[in-house]
mmCIF file of C-alpha atoms in Angstrom:
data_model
loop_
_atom_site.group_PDB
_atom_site.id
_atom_site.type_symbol
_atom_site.label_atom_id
_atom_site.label_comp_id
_atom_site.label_asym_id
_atom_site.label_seq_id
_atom_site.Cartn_x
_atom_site.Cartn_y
_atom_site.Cartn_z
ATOM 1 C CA UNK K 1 2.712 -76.640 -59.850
ATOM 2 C CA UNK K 2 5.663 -74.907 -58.602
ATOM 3 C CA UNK K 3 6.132 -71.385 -59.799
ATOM 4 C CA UNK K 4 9.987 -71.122 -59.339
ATOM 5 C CA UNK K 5 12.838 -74.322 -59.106
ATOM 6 C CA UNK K 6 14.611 -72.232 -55.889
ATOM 7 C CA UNK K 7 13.579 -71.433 -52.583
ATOM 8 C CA UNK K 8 15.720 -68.364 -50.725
ATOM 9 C CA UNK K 9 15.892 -68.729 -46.779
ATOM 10 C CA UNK K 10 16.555 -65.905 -44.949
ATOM 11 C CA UNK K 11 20.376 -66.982 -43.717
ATOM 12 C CA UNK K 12 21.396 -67.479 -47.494
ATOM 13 C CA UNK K 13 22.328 -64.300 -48.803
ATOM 14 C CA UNK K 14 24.916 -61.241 -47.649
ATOM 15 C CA UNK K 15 25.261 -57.475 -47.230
ATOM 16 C CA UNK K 16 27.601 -55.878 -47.832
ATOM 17 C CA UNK K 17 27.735 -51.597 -47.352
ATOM 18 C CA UNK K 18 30.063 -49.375 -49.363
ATOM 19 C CA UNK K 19 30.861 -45.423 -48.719
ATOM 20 C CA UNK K 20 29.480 -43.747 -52.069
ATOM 21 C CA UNK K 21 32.625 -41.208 -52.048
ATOM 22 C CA UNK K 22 35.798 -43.027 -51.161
ATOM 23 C CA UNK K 23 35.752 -43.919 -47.745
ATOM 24 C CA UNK K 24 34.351 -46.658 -46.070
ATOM 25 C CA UNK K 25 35.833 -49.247 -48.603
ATOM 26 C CA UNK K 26 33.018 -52.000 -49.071
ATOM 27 C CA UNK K 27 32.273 -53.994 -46.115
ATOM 28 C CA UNK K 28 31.105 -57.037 -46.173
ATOM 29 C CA UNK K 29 28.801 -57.793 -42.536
ATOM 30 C CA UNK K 30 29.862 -60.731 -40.809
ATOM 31 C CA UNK K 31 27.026 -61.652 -38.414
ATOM 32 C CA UNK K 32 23.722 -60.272 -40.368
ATOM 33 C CA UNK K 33 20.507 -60.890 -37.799
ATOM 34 C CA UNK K 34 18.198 -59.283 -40.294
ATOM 35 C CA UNK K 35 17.846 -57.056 -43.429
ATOM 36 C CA UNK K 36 14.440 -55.695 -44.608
ATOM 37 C CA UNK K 37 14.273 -53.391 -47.806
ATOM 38 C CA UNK K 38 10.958 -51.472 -48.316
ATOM 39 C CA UNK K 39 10.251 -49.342 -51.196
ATOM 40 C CA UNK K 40 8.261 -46.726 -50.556
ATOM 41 C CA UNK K 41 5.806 -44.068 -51.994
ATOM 42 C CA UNK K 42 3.512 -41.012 -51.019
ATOM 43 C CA UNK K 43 0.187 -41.187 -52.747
ATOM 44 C CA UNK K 44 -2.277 -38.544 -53.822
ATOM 45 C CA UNK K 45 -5.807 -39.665 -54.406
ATOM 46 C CA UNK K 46 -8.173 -37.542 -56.415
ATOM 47 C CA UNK K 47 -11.550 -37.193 -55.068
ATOM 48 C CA UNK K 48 -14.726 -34.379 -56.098
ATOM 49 C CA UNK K 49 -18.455 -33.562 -55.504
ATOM 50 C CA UNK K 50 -19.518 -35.366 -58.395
ATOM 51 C CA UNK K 51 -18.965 -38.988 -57.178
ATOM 52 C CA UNK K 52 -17.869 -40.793 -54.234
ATOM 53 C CA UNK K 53 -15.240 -42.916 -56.280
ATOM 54 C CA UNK K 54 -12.036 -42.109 -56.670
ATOM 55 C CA UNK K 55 -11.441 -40.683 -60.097
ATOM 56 C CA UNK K 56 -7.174 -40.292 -60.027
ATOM 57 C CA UNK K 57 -4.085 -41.267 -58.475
ATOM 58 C CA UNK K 58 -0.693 -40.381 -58.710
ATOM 59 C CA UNK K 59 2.369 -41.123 -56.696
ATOM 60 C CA UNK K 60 5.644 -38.784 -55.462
ATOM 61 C CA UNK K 61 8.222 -39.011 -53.190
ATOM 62 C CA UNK K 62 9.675 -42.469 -53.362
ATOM 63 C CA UNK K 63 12.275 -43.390 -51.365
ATOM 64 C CA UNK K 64 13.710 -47.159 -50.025
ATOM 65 C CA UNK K 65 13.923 -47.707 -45.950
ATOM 66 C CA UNK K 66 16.634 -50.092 -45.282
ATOM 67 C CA UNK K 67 16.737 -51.704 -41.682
ATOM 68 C CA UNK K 68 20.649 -53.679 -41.121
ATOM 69 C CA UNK K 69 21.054 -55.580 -37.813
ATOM 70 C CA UNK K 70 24.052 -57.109 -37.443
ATOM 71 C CA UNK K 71 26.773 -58.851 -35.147
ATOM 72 C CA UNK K 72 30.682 -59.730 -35.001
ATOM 73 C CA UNK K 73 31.979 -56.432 -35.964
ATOM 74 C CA UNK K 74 35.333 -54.933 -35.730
ATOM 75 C CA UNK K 75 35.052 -51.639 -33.790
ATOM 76 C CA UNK K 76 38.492 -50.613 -34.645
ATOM 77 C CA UNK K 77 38.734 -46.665 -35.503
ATOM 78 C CA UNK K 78 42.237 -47.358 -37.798
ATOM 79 C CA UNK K 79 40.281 -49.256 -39.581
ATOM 80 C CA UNK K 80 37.035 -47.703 -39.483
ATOM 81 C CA UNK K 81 33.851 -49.875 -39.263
ATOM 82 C CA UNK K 82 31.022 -47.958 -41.903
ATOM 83 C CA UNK K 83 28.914 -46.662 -38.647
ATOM 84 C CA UNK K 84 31.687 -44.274 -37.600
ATOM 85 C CA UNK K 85 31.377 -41.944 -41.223
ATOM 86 C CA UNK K 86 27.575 -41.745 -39.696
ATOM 87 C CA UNK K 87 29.304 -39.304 -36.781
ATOM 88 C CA UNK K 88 32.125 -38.228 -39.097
ATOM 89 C CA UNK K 89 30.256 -37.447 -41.923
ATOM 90 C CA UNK K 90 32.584 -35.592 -43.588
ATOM 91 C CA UNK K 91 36.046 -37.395 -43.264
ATOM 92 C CA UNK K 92 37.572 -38.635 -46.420
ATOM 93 C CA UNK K 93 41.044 -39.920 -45.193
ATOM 94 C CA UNK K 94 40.343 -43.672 -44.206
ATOM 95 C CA UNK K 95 40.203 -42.798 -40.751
ATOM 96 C CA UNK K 96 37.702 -41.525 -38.771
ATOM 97 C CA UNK K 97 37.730 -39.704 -35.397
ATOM 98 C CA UNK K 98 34.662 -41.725 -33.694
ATOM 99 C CA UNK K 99 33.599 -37.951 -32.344
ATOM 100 C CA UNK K 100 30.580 -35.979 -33.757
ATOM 101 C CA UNK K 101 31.577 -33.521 -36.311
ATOM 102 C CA UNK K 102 30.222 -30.217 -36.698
ATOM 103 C CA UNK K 103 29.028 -30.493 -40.157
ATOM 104 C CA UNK K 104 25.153 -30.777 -41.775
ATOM 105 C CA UNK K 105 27.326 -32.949 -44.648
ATOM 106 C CA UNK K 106 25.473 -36.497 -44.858
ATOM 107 C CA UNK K 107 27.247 -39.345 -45.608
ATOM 108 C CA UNK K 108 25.408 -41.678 -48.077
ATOM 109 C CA UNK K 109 26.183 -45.415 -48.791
ATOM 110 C CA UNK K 110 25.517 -48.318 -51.064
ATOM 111 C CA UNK K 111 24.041 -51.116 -49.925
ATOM 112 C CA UNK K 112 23.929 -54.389 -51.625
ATOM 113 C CA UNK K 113 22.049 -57.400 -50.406
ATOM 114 C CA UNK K 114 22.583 -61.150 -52.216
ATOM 115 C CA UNK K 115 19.940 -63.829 -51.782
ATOM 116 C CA UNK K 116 20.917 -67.173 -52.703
ATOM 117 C CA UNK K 117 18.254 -69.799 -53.672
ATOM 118 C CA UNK K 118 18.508 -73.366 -53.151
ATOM 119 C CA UNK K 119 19.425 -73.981 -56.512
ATOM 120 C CA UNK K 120 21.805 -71.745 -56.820
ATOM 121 C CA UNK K 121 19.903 -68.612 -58.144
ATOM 122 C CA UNK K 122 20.970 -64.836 -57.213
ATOM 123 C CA UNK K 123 19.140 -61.921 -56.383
ATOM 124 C CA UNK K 124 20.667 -58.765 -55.923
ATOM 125 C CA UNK K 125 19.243 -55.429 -54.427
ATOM 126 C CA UNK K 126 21.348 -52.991 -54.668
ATOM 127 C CA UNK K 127 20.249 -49.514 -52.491
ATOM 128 C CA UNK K 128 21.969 -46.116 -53.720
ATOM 129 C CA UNK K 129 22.572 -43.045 -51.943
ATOM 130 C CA UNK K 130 21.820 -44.610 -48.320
ATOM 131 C CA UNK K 131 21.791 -42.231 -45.227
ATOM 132 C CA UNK K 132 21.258 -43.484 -42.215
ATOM 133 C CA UNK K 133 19.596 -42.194 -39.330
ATOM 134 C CA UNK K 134 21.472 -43.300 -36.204
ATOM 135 C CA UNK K 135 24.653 -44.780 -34.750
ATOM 136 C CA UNK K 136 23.264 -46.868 -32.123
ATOM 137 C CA UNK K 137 25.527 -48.508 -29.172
ATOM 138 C CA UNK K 138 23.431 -50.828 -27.669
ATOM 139 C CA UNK K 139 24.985 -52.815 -24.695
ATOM 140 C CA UNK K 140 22.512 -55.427 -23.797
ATOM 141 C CA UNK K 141 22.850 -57.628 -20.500
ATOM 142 C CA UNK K 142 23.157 -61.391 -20.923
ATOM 143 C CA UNK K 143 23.174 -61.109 -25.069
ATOM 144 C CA UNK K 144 25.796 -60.391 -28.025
ATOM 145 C CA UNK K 145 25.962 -56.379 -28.940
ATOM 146 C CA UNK K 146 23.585 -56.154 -31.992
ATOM 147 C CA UNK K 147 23.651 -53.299 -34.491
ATOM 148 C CA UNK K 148 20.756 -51.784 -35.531
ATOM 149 C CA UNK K 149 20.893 -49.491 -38.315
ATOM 150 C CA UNK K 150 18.033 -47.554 -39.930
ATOM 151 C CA UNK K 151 18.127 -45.202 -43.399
ATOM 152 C CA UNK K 152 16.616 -44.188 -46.220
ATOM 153 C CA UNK K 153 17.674 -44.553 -50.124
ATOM 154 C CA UNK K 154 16.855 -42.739 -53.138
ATOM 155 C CA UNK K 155 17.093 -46.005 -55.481
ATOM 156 C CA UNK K 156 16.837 -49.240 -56.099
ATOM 157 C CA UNK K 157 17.700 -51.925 -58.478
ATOM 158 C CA UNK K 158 16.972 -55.281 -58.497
ATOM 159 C CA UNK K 159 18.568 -57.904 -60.490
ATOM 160 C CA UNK K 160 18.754 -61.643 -60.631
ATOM 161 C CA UNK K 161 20.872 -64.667 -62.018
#
């Protein structure tokens, strides 16, 4: 007996990554190679003398990892592909330098991801407050130019059709 009427396949679905202040405008990725969403939490077990079994647990410090790879992007500054705010944290114009800037300010996105089932059913993550820990610029021989971003959220919430 089949537990749901839809099936989701990977290449069915979008992302699509927003700046949380003003700039970048929403962006939806083109060429998506692979998404993964993992929420994540730090555990404390509680343990004593009087037995070997665990007697409490309790958990803190929850955050979501999001990992975007991607293709077919347009690495024009004028218009200012999302990666860029990760150097030019800072900026709120539209336009970004594509230079490091000397500021500790973060810039922190939304990202939304949209699985579509066979049926037609939708579910939607959507990640809040994203950072993201690099800007990479891979240039590999023989291949397409992948992105490969990696961050961490402070929520999450899931929602369906």
């Amino acid at each position: 007996m089949a537990v749901s009427t839809d099936t989701f396949f990977g290449n069915r679905g979008t992302i699509a990554v927003a700046g949380v202040t003003t700039y970048p405008a929403t962006q939806t990725l083109a060429v998506v190679k692979g998404v993964e969403l993992n929420v994540t939490f730090e555990h404390v077990e509680l343990y004593g003398m009087s037995s070997i079994l665990r007697q409490d647990v309790a958990k803190h410090s929850a955050k979501v990892e999001v990992s975007i790879k991607y293709a077919k992007f347009d690495p024009t500054l004028a218009s200012a592909m999302f990666p860029m705010y990760i150097l030019d944290a800072a900026n709120t114009t539209g336009t970004v330098s594509g230079t490091i800037t000397d500021t500790n300010v973060e810039k922190l996105f939304t990202v939304t991801a949209v699985w579509t089932g066979t049926g037609g059913r939708i579910m939607r993550a959507v990640v809040s407050n994203v950072y993201f820990e690099n800007m990479p610029l891979p240039m590999p021989e023989h291949d397409f130019v992948v992105l490969d971003l990696k961050g961490y959220g402070d929520g999450i919430t899931i929602t369906n059709s």
